[in-house]
Coordinates of C-alpha atoms in Angstrom, one line a residue:
T1 CA 132.1 76.0 -13.6
R2 CA 134.9 73.7 -14.8
M3 CA 137.0 76.7 -16.0
R4 CA 136.5 78.4 -12.7
R5 CA 137.7 75.3 -10.8
K6 CA 140.7 74.6 -13.0
Y7 CA 144.2 75.8 -12.2
F8 CA 146.1 77.4 -15.2
K9 CA 149.7 78.0 -16.0
N10 CA 151.0 81.3 -17.2
D11 CA 154.2 83.2 -18.0
M12 CA 154.3 85.3 -14.8
T13 CA 154.5 82.6 -12.0
T14 CA 155.3 79.0 -11.5
V15 CA 152.3 78.7 -9.3
R16 CA 149.1 77.5 -11.1
L17 CA 146.3 80.0 -10.7
R18 CA 142.5 79.8 -10.8
W19 CA 140.5 81.6 -13.5
G20 CA 139.7 84.6 -11.3
D21 CA 143.2 85.0 -10.1
I22 CA 144.8 84.9 -13.5
L23 CA 142.7 87.5 -15.4
M24 CA 143.6 90.8 -13.7
P25 CA 147.3 90.2 -13.6
L26 CA 147.2 89.3 -17.3
L27 CA 145.2 92.4 -18.1
K28 CA 147.6 94.6 -16.2
K29 CA 150.6 93.0 -17.9
Y30 CA 149.3 93.2 -21.5
K31 CA 146.9 96.1 -21.4
L32 CA 148.8 98.2 -23.9
N33 CA 148.9 95.2 -26.4
I34 CA 145.3 94.0 -26.2
T35 CA 143.2 94.8 -29.2
W36 CA 140.4 92.3 -28.8
G37 CA 139.8 92.5 -25.0
D38 CA 138.6 89.2 -23.5
Q39 CA 139.5 87.3 -26.7
D40 CA 143.2 88.3 -26.3
L41 CA 143.2 87.3 -22.7
L42 CA 141.7 83.9 -23.6
N43 CA 144.4 83.5 -26.3
I44 CA 147.1 84.2 -23.8
I45 CA 145.7 81.8 -21.2
F46 CA 145.3 78.9 -23.7
F47 CA 148.7 79.6 -25.3
H48 CA 150.2 78.5 -22.0
N49 CA 147.5 75.7 -21.5
P50 CA 147.0 74.1 -24.9
E51 CA 146.0 70.8 -23.2
S52 CA 142.9 72.6 -21.9
L53 CA 141.7 73.8 -25.3
F54 CA 139.6 71.9 -27.8
V55 CA 140.0 73.2 -31.3
F56 CA 136.8 72.8 -33.3
P57 CA 137.0 71.6 -36.9
C58 CA 136.9 74.5 -39.4
Q59 CA 133.3 73.8 -40.4
W60 CA 132.2 75.0 -36.9
N61 CA 134.1 78.3 -37.3
Y62 CA 131.6 80.0 -39.7
R63 CA 131.2 83.7 -40.0
P64 CA 129.0 85.3 -42.7
D65 CA 131.9 87.6 -43.8
H66 CA 134.0 84.5 -44.7
C67 CA 131.9 84.1 -47.8
I68 CA 132.4 87.6 -49.2
Y69 CA 136.0 87.3 -50.4
G70 CA 136.3 83.6 -51.2
S71 CA 136.0 80.2 -49.6
N72 CA 137.4 80.1 -46.1
C73 CA 136.0 76.9 -44.9

């Protein structure tokens, strides 16, 4: 609910947009460059809004395949 209420900056307009208003224009703009779908859109949004992103410590970013090829956190 907080993300839906928040206004976000982006690279297409100087007007801050709400979550629902920002997704489709970003998808249309970057659709040929998006590999990971929604994750890419989130990365684009939070690139322009780093103050709204909380980066978890590495210990919380665990994936089982991290252990296959060495120690990655």
